[in-house]
Tab-separated table of C-alpha atoms in Angstrom:
chain	number	residue	atom	x	y	z
A	606	MET	CA	21.519	13.020	-19.474
A	607	GLU	CA	21.735	10.304	-16.840
A	608	ASP	CA	18.357	8.996	-15.642
A	609	THR	CA	18.685	9.186	-11.870
A	610	GLN	CA	16.233	8.659	-9.044
A	611	TRP	CA	17.498	11.833	-7.287
A	612	PRO	CA	18.575	12.268	-3.665
A	613	VAL	CA	16.297	11.173	-0.795
A	614	TRP	CA	14.681	13.807	1.441
A	615	GLU	CA	13.186	12.980	4.828
A	616	VAL	CA	9.762	14.564	5.284
A	617	PHE	CA	8.424	16.128	8.487
A	618	VAL	CA	4.807	17.287	8.671
A	619	GLN	CA	3.168	19.560	11.228
A	620	GLY	CA	-0.398	18.397	11.662
A	621	ASN	CA	-1.810	21.402	13.517
A	622	PRO	CA	-0.576	24.764	14.790
A	623	GLY	CA	1.430	24.492	17.987
A	624	ILE	CA	2.497	20.860	17.700
A	625	PRO	CA	5.926	19.702	16.538
A	626	HIS	CA	6.737	18.535	13.017
A	627	LYS	CA	6.750	14.763	12.898
A	628	HIS	CA	8.673	12.449	10.600
A	629	VAL	CA	6.289	10.790	8.118
A	630	GLY	CA	8.538	9.224	5.479
A	631	ASN	CA	10.670	10.324	2.560
A	632	VAL	CA	10.607	11.329	-1.095
A	633	HIS	CA	13.084	11.490	-3.946
A	634	ALA	CA	13.542	14.921	-5.562
A	635	PRO	CA	16.168	16.910	-7.470
A	636	ASP	CA	15.981	19.889	-5.078
A	637	ALA	CA	14.317	21.112	-1.875
A	638	GLU	CA	11.514	22.963	-3.653
A	639	MET	CA	10.402	19.884	-5.589
A	640	ALA	CA	10.909	17.720	-2.504
A	641	ILE	CA	8.348	19.884	-0.681
A	642	GLN	CA	5.908	19.610	-3.596
A	643	ASN	CA	6.369	15.834	-3.807
A	644	ALA	CA	5.947	15.559	-0.036
A	645	ARG	CA	2.684	17.502	-0.262
A	646	ASP	CA	1.410	15.148	-2.978
A	647	VAL	CA	2.482	11.986	-1.165
A	648	TYR	CA	1.903	12.713	2.517
A	649	THR	CA	-0.803	15.407	2.818
A	650	ARG	CA	-3.597	14.437	0.424
A	651	ARG	CA	-6.132	14.223	3.250
A	652	SER	CA	-5.552	17.352	5.314
A	653	GLU	CA	-2.753	15.758	7.332
A	654	GLY	CA	-0.669	18.903	7.501
A	655	ILE	CA	-0.285	22.668	7.589
A	656	SER	CA	3.502	22.801	7.244
A	657	ILE	CA	6.225	20.596	5.721
A	658	TRP	CA	9.968	20.375	6.354
A	659	VAL	CA	12.275	18.402	4.079
A	660	VAL	CA	15.830	17.494	5.038
A	661	PRO	CA	18.394	15.694	2.849
A	662	SER	CA	18.571	12.173	4.286
A	663	ASN	CA	22.353	12.193	4.315
A	664	ALA	CA	22.312	15.323	6.520
A	665	ILE	CA	20.762	13.380	9.397
A	666	SER	CA	23.070	11.881	12.022
A	667	ALA	CA	21.610	9.233	14.290
A	668	SER	CA	22.545	7.525	17.525
A	669	SER	CA	23.564	3.940	17.052
A	670	PRO	CA	21.038	1.195	17.891
A	671	GLU	CA	23.862	-1.071	19.118
A	672	ASP	CA	24.875	1.490	21.746
A	673	GLN	CA	21.295	2.136	22.876
A	674	GLY	CA	21.731	0.615	26.325
A	675	ALA	CA	24.953	2.344	27.312
A	676	PHE	CA	24.049	5.572	25.557
A	677	PHE	CA	20.794	6.165	27.423
A	678	GLU	CA	21.874	4.503	30.648
A	679	PRO	CA	22.780	7.765	32.479
A	680	SER	CA	19.091	8.728	32.594
A	681	ASN	CA	17.948	5.399	34.027
A	682	ASP	CA	19.714	5.595	37.396
A	683	LYS	CA	18.439	9.042	38.363
A	684	PRO	CA	14.863	8.457	39.496
A	685	TYR	CA	15.107	11.605	41.638
A	686	ARG	CA	14.593	13.590	38.414
A	687	HIS	CA	10.930	12.547	38.506
A	688	PRO	CA	8.421	14.228	40.850
A	689	THR	CA	7.078	10.836	41.930
A	690	PHE	CA	10.450	10.118	43.621
A	691	TYR	CA	9.526	12.403	46.533
A	692	LYS	CA	7.190	11.371	49.364
A	693	ILE	CA	4.867	14.172	50.362
A	694	PRO	CA	2.499	13.766	53.342
A	695	ASP	CA	-1.193	13.399	52.458
A	696	GLY	CA	-2.261	16.681	54.022
A	697	VAL	CA	0.007	18.843	51.876
A	698	LYS	CA	-1.773	20.441	48.934
A	699	TYR	CA	-0.733	21.871	45.557
A	700	LEU	CA	2.629	20.122	45.451
B	38	MET	CA	-0.081	3.824	-18.867
B	39	LEU	CA	-0.762	0.533	-17.127
B	40	PRO	CA	-3.436	-1.755	-18.667
B	41	GLU	CA	-6.404	-0.871	-16.405
B	42	GLY	CA	-5.629	2.841	-16.819
B	43	ASN	CA	-7.894	2.780	-19.887
B	44	TRP	CA	-10.893	2.923	-17.513
B	45	ILE	CA	-9.998	6.434	-16.344
B	46	THR	CA	-11.184	7.976	-19.615
B	47	ARG	CA	-14.099	5.532	-19.771
B	48	ALA	CA	-15.500	6.176	-16.298
B	49	PRO	CA	-19.294	6.560	-16.572
B	50	ASN	CA	-19.372	10.075	-15.107
B	51	LEU	CA	-17.154	12.856	-13.777
B	52	ARG	CA	-17.675	11.906	-10.133
B	53	ARG	CA	-16.454	8.375	-10.757
B	54	LYS	CA	-13.583	9.635	-12.906
B	55	ALA	CA	-12.375	12.046	-10.189
B	56	ILE	CA	-12.617	9.260	-7.588
B	57	LEU	CA	-10.697	6.811	-9.785
B	58	LEU	CA	-7.961	9.389	-10.372
B	59	ALA	CA	-7.682	9.914	-6.608
B	60	LYS	CA	-7.407	6.171	-6.140
B	61	VAL	CA	-4.681	5.884	-8.781
B	62	GLN	CA	-2.760	8.658	-7.022
B	63	ASP	CA	-3.059	6.743	-3.721
B	64	GLU	CA	-1.776	3.565	-5.357
B	65	GLY	CA	1.205	5.438	-6.815
B	66	GLY	CA	1.927	6.620	-3.273
B	67	HIS	CA	1.662	3.064	-1.923
B	68	GLY	CA	4.304	1.936	-4.386
B	69	LEU	CA	6.485	4.781	-3.189
B	70	TYR	CA	6.008	3.930	0.518
B	71	LEU	CA	7.044	0.342	-0.153
B	72	TYR	CA	10.077	1.283	-2.224
B	73	SER	CA	11.040	3.663	0.607
B	74	ALA	CA	10.785	0.831	3.122
B	75	ALA	CA	12.903	-1.420	0.884
B	76	GLU	CA	15.502	1.332	0.490
B	77	THR	CA	16.051	1.398	4.264
B	78	LEU	CA	17.608	-2.058	3.832
B	79	GLY	CA	20.334	-0.449	1.738
B	80	VAL	CA	19.186	-1.045	-1.839
B	81	ASP	CA	18.891	1.768	-4.376
B	82	ARG	CA	15.496	2.507	-5.927
B	83	THR	CA	17.028	2.473	-9.414
B	84	GLU	CA	18.160	-1.077	-8.740
B	85	LEU	CA	14.692	-2.103	-7.491
B	86	LEU	CA	12.999	-0.645	-10.570
B	87	SER	CA	15.465	-2.361	-12.845
B	88	GLN	CA	14.661	-5.667	-11.113
B	89	LEU	CA	10.972	-5.024	-11.792
B	90	HIS	CA	11.520	-4.125	-15.433
B	91	THR	CA	13.720	-7.120	-16.171
B	92	GLY	CA	11.236	-9.518	-14.583
B	93	LYS	CA	13.507	-10.428	-11.671
B	94	ALA	CA	11.361	-8.825	-8.948
B	95	LYS	CA	8.006	-10.405	-8.169
B	96	TYR	CA	4.776	-8.477	-7.779
B	97	SER	CA	1.292	-9.510	-6.693
B	98	SER	CA	-0.301	-12.255	-8.793
B	99	ILE	CA	-3.498	-10.184	-9.020
B	100	PHE	CA	-2.012	-7.665	-11.462
B	101	ASN	CA	-1.927	-10.234	-14.242
B	102	TYR	CA	-5.666	-10.432	-14.897
B	103	PRO	CA	-7.457	-8.275	-17.496
B	104	THR	CA	-10.068	-5.576	-16.754
B	105	LEU	CA	-12.762	-6.223	-19.340
B	106	SER	CA	-15.595	-3.955	-18.195
B	107	TRP	CA	-16.267	-0.972	-15.937
B	108	ALA	CA	-17.587	-3.409	-13.331
B	109	ASP	CA	-14.051	-4.766	-13.027
B	110	ILE	CA	-13.012	-1.436	-11.515
B	111	GLY	CA	-15.704	-2.016	-8.894
B	112	ALA	CA	-14.677	-5.643	-8.341
B	113	ILE	CA	-11.027	-4.652	-7.958
B	114	GLY	CA	-11.781	-2.008	-5.339
B	115	TRP	CA	-14.144	-4.245	-3.419
B	116	LEU	CA	-12.346	-7.604	-3.673
B	117	VAL	CA	-8.708	-6.911	-4.478
B	118	ASP	CA	-8.316	-3.890	-2.230
B	119	GLY	CA	-10.514	-5.662	0.331
B	120	ALA	CA	-8.176	-8.662	0.355
B	121	ALA	CA	-5.178	-6.337	0.463
B	122	ILE	CA	-6.569	-4.584	3.567
B	123	MET	CA	-7.134	-7.938	5.266
B	124	ASN	CA	-3.479	-8.774	4.684
B	125	GLN	CA	-2.043	-5.336	5.365
B	126	THR	CA	-3.817	-4.592	8.653
B	127	VAL	CA	-1.913	-7.588	10.027
B	128	LEU	CA	1.357	-6.524	8.389
B	129	ALA	CA	0.911	-3.099	10.006
B	130	ARG	CA	1.655	-4.759	13.362
B	131	GLY	CA	4.842	-6.395	12.061
B	132	SER	CA	8.311	-6.028	13.550
B	133	TYR	CA	10.050	-3.974	10.864
B	134	GLY	CA	9.219	-0.297	11.515
B	135	PRO	CA	9.651	1.216	8.036
B	136	TYR	CA	7.473	-1.540	6.550
B	137	SER	CA	4.777	-1.578	9.234
B	138	ARG	CA	4.523	2.234	9.247
B	139	ALA	CA	4.021	2.147	5.478
B	140	MET	CA	1.272	-0.435	6.002
B	141	VAL	CA	-0.551	1.783	8.519
B	142	ARG	CA	-0.783	4.584	5.948
B	143	ILE	CA	-1.705	2.175	3.154
B	144	CYS	CA	-4.569	0.634	5.146
B	145	LYS	CA	-6.124	4.031	5.857
B	146	GLU	CA	-6.209	4.838	2.160
B	147	GLU	CA	-7.261	1.384	0.993
B	148	SER	CA	-10.450	1.644	3.056
B	149	PHE	CA	-11.632	4.344	0.659
B	150	HIS	CA	-10.799	2.135	-2.342
B	151	ASN	CA	-12.667	-0.769	-0.782
B	152	ARG	CA	-15.831	1.266	-0.293
B	153	GLN	CA	-15.685	2.978	-3.696
B	154	GLY	CA	-15.428	-0.469	-5.300
B	155	TYR	CA	-18.400	-1.798	-3.366
B	156	GLU	CA	-20.400	1.295	-4.275
B	157	ILE	CA	-19.735	0.699	-7.984
B	158	MET	CA	-20.857	-2.940	-7.633
B	159	MET	CA	-23.927	-1.980	-5.602
B	160	THR	CA	-24.987	0.643	-8.172
B	161	LEU	CA	-24.626	-1.852	-11.040
B	162	ALA	CA	-26.371	-4.607	-9.069
B	163	GLN	CA	-29.354	-2.320	-8.515
B	164	GLY	CA	-29.404	-1.159	-12.165
B	165	THR	CA	-30.783	-2.751	-15.326
B	166	PRO	CA	-30.567	-6.549	-15.763
B	167	GLU	CA	-27.607	-5.965	-18.118
B	168	GLN	CA	-25.812	-3.876	-15.499
B	169	LYS	CA	-26.435	-6.477	-12.830
B	170	ALA	CA	-25.116	-9.180	-15.165
B	171	MET	CA	-22.015	-7.074	-15.738
B	172	ALA	CA	-21.432	-6.865	-11.967
B	173	GLN	CA	-21.956	-10.617	-11.570
B	174	ASP	CA	-19.577	-11.323	-14.454
B	175	ALA	CA	-16.866	-9.182	-12.830
B	176	LEU	CA	-17.394	-10.983	-9.515
B	177	ASN	CA	-17.157	-14.334	-11.303
B	178	ARG	CA	-13.824	-13.425	-12.849
B	179	TRP	CA	-12.226	-11.650	-9.856
B	180	TRP	CA	-13.369	-13.841	-6.968
B	181	TRP	CA	-10.840	-16.637	-7.302
B	182	PRO	CA	-7.876	-14.417	-8.172
B	183	ALA	CA	-8.731	-12.312	-5.073
B	184	VAL	CA	-8.962	-15.431	-2.882
B	185	MET	CA	-5.621	-16.615	-4.284
B	186	MET	CA	-3.783	-13.302	-3.977
B	187	LEU	CA	-3.611	-13.830	-0.207
B	188	GLY	CA	-0.897	-16.338	-0.976
B	189	PRO	CA	-0.533	-20.101	-1.251
B	190	SER	CA	-2.091	-22.323	1.404
B	191	ASP	CA	0.016	-22.712	4.534
B	192	ASP	CA	1.504	-26.059	3.481
B	193	LYS	CA	2.655	-24.594	0.149
B	194	SER	CA	3.991	-21.218	1.306
B	195	PRO	CA	7.802	-21.256	1.084
B	196	ASN	CA	8.460	-17.816	2.607
B	197	SER	CA	5.990	-17.869	5.504
B	198	ASP	CA	8.231	-19.642	8.059
B	199	GLN	CA	11.076	-17.153	7.802
B	200	LEU	CA	8.766	-14.113	7.791
B	201	MET	CA	6.848	-15.421	10.807
B	202	ARG	CA	10.098	-16.098	12.678
B	203	TRP	CA	11.044	-12.450	12.079
B	204	LYS	CA	7.486	-11.410	13.069
B	205	VAL	CA	7.121	-9.434	9.828
B	206	LYS	CA	4.191	-11.731	9.101
B	207	LEU	CA	1.926	-12.440	12.078
B	208	GLU	CA	-0.872	-14.556	10.637
B	209	SER	CA	-0.883	-17.334	8.078
B	210	ASN	CA	-2.228	-16.963	4.538
B	211	ASP	CA	-5.100	-19.356	5.233
B	212	ALA	CA	-6.139	-17.503	8.408
B	213	ILE	CA	-6.282	-14.203	6.536
B	214	ARG	CA	-8.077	-15.853	3.617
B	215	GLU	CA	-10.752	-17.204	5.981
B	216	ARG	CA	-11.335	-13.721	7.406
B	217	PHE	CA	-11.574	-12.241	3.901
B	218	ILE	CA	-14.131	-14.832	2.823
B	219	ASP	CA	-16.164	-14.548	6.040
B	220	ARG	CA	-16.518	-10.810	5.587
B	221	THR	CA	-16.957	-10.674	1.823
B	222	VAL	CA	-19.547	-13.381	1.131
B	223	PRO	CA	-22.300	-11.567	3.113
B	224	GLN	CA	-21.382	-8.309	1.330
B	225	ALA	CA	-22.029	-10.050	-2.009
B	226	GLU	CA	-25.321	-11.486	-0.760
B	227	PHE	CA	-26.444	-8.073	0.452
B	228	ILE	CA	-26.365	-6.647	-3.084
B	229	GLY	CA	-27.858	-9.782	-4.641
B	230	LEU	CA	-24.662	-11.169	-6.165
B	231	LYS	CA	-23.287	-14.668	-5.734
B	232	VAL	CA	-19.666	-15.722	-5.326
B	233	PRO	CA	-18.754	-18.288	-8.008
B	234	ASP	CA	-18.103	-21.188	-5.635
B	235	LYS	CA	-20.761	-23.901	-5.577
B	236	ASP	CA	-19.149	-25.481	-2.513
B	237	MET	CA	-19.220	-22.283	-0.464
B	238	LYS	CA	-21.175	-23.021	2.715
B	239	PHE	CA	-21.507	-21.422	6.115
B	240	ASN	CA	-20.459	-23.827	8.832
B	241	GLU	CA	-22.639	-23.203	11.894
B	242	LYS	CA	-20.253	-25.141	14.097
B	243	THR	CA	-17.077	-23.188	13.322
B	244	GLY	CA	-18.777	-19.879	12.507
B	245	HIS	CA	-16.794	-19.715	9.259
B	246	TYR	CA	-17.462	-20.365	5.583
B	247	THR	CA	-15.917	-23.413	3.980
B	248	HIS	CA	-14.868	-22.833	0.394
B	249	GLY	CA	-14.374	-25.069	-2.615
B	250	GLU	CA	-11.009	-26.182	-3.898
B	251	ILE	CA	-8.642	-23.423	-4.978
B	252	ASN	CA	-6.877	-23.850	-8.314
B	253	TRP	CA	-3.303	-23.501	-7.068
B	254	ASP	CA	-1.906	-24.644	-10.418
B	255	GLU	CA	-3.303	-21.448	-11.913
B	256	PHE	CA	-1.786	-19.383	-9.090
B	257	PHE	CA	1.701	-20.824	-9.527
B	258	GLU	CA	1.497	-20.422	-13.313
B	259	VAL	CA	0.627	-16.727	-12.865
B	260	ILE	CA	3.495	-16.292	-10.376
B	261	LYS	CA	5.863	-17.912	-12.870
B	262	GLY	CA	4.888	-15.350	-15.485
B	263	ASN	CA	2.318	-17.357	-17.439
B	264	GLY	CA	-0.850	-15.529	-16.350
B	265	PRO	CA	-3.255	-13.960	-18.838
B	266	CYS	CA	-1.543	-10.552	-18.803
B	267	ASN	CA	1.971	-10.900	-17.322
B	268	ALA	CA	3.776	-9.967	-20.542
B	269	LYS	CA	1.436	-7.055	-21.289
B	270	ARG	CA	1.766	-5.694	-17.744
B	271	LEU	CA	5.549	-5.774	-17.799
B	272	LYS	CA	5.756	-4.281	-21.299
B	273	ASP	CA	3.412	-1.430	-20.326
B	274	ARG	CA	5.384	-0.806	-17.119
B	275	VAL	CA	8.674	-0.539	-19.023
B	276	GLU	CA	6.999	1.733	-21.566
B	277	ALA	CA	5.564	3.969	-18.804
B	278	ASP	CA	9.039	4.305	-17.312
B	279	LYS	CA	10.484	5.249	-20.699
B	280	LYS	CA	7.717	7.784	-21.338
B	281	GLY	CA	8.261	9.365	-17.921
B	282	ARG	CA	11.945	9.872	-18.510
B	283	TRP	CA	11.603	13.325	-20.078
B	284	VAL	CA	9.689	14.497	-16.976
B	285	ARG	CA	12.535	13.361	-14.722
B	286	GLU	CA	15.097	14.969	-17.027
B	287	ALA	CA	13.140	18.238	-17.105
B	288	ALA	CA	12.943	18.289	-13.292
B	289	THR	CA	16.686	17.654	-13.015
B	290	ALA	CA	17.442	20.412	-15.551
B	291	TYR	CA	15.120	22.838	-13.747
B	292	ALA	CA	16.764	22.096	-10.408
B	293	ALA	CA	20.211	22.717	-11.929
B	294	LYS	CA	19.026	26.007	-13.436
B	295	GLN	CA	17.542	27.154	-10.124
B	296	ALA	CA	20.762	26.283	-8.307
B	297	LYS	CA	22.781	28.300	-10.829
B	298	GLU	CA	20.484	31.319	-10.495
B	299	ARG	CA	20.814	31.190	-6.708
B	300	GLU	CA	24.602	31.176	-7.150
B	301	ILE	CA	24.518	34.333	-9.305
B	302	ALA	CA	22.124	36.144	-6.976
């Protein structure tokens, strides 16, 4: 049998109820079940989590760092999407 | 098992044994974090391990010294992990995300190792004269290797320039060494132990300790593979990998079996 290091799984841990899972690192494992067990042993030894997701690394698609400027540019020129864009007179309340 | 692993079964009581096991598990994780960070640069972990096993990859000079008594486990936690924290808290602010994020996690866990080591030394230092002598002997043997593990002095450090230009490394070896010494010497004094450096003196003017000459010839010999335990360390590491192979094969076989059962169901 070939001695492999197995596929890489990205690990996401939810720290507390109600907050999103957050990427914490990765593990190598032969399948999802063992990836979750390895992730528990590596990333939650000190009560860091209540839930773990593992995702095969090669299943993740990412935006390209080189295109960062152009890719996110459309959001930069629309300041009117932010509430602070609008001038409200001092006397107006709850707005 | 790696050479100092023999102290797990020789820990003086169950509390210390459980703590040492937890520390070993942390250190295994630290290796994994760092291999993960290296893999983001596009190299396979199998390749990295093969470089380690064939002697091509370097590892910290500190791992080539023997652990002769239980006090060495204390000295390693206090001094070696203490020096590592001093280095790694700076690296945690470095420019390469996967590496600096690994360092943040490592530093959190090393703080426990640092304190458990000091506690072992403190307990021995407050024990019988023989126990105190054992603690002092461990300090005598580990002090200089710990001071040296922070890397060659700035004028002899070939990789520092490049790493500082990339902002992976933010402070020089000598700056970090000074901080390590400034913080550690009073810790030794507090438990009645003495660092083995007759030239060590506190300089009122600078607010720092000045230390005696460091034996860099020894350091470079250890780096080259001629330290007291280089060969033993590498042999044990290769052996540990070989002995772990059946576990990896069993996990692979189990995963294949599970996948097949899912197919049928």
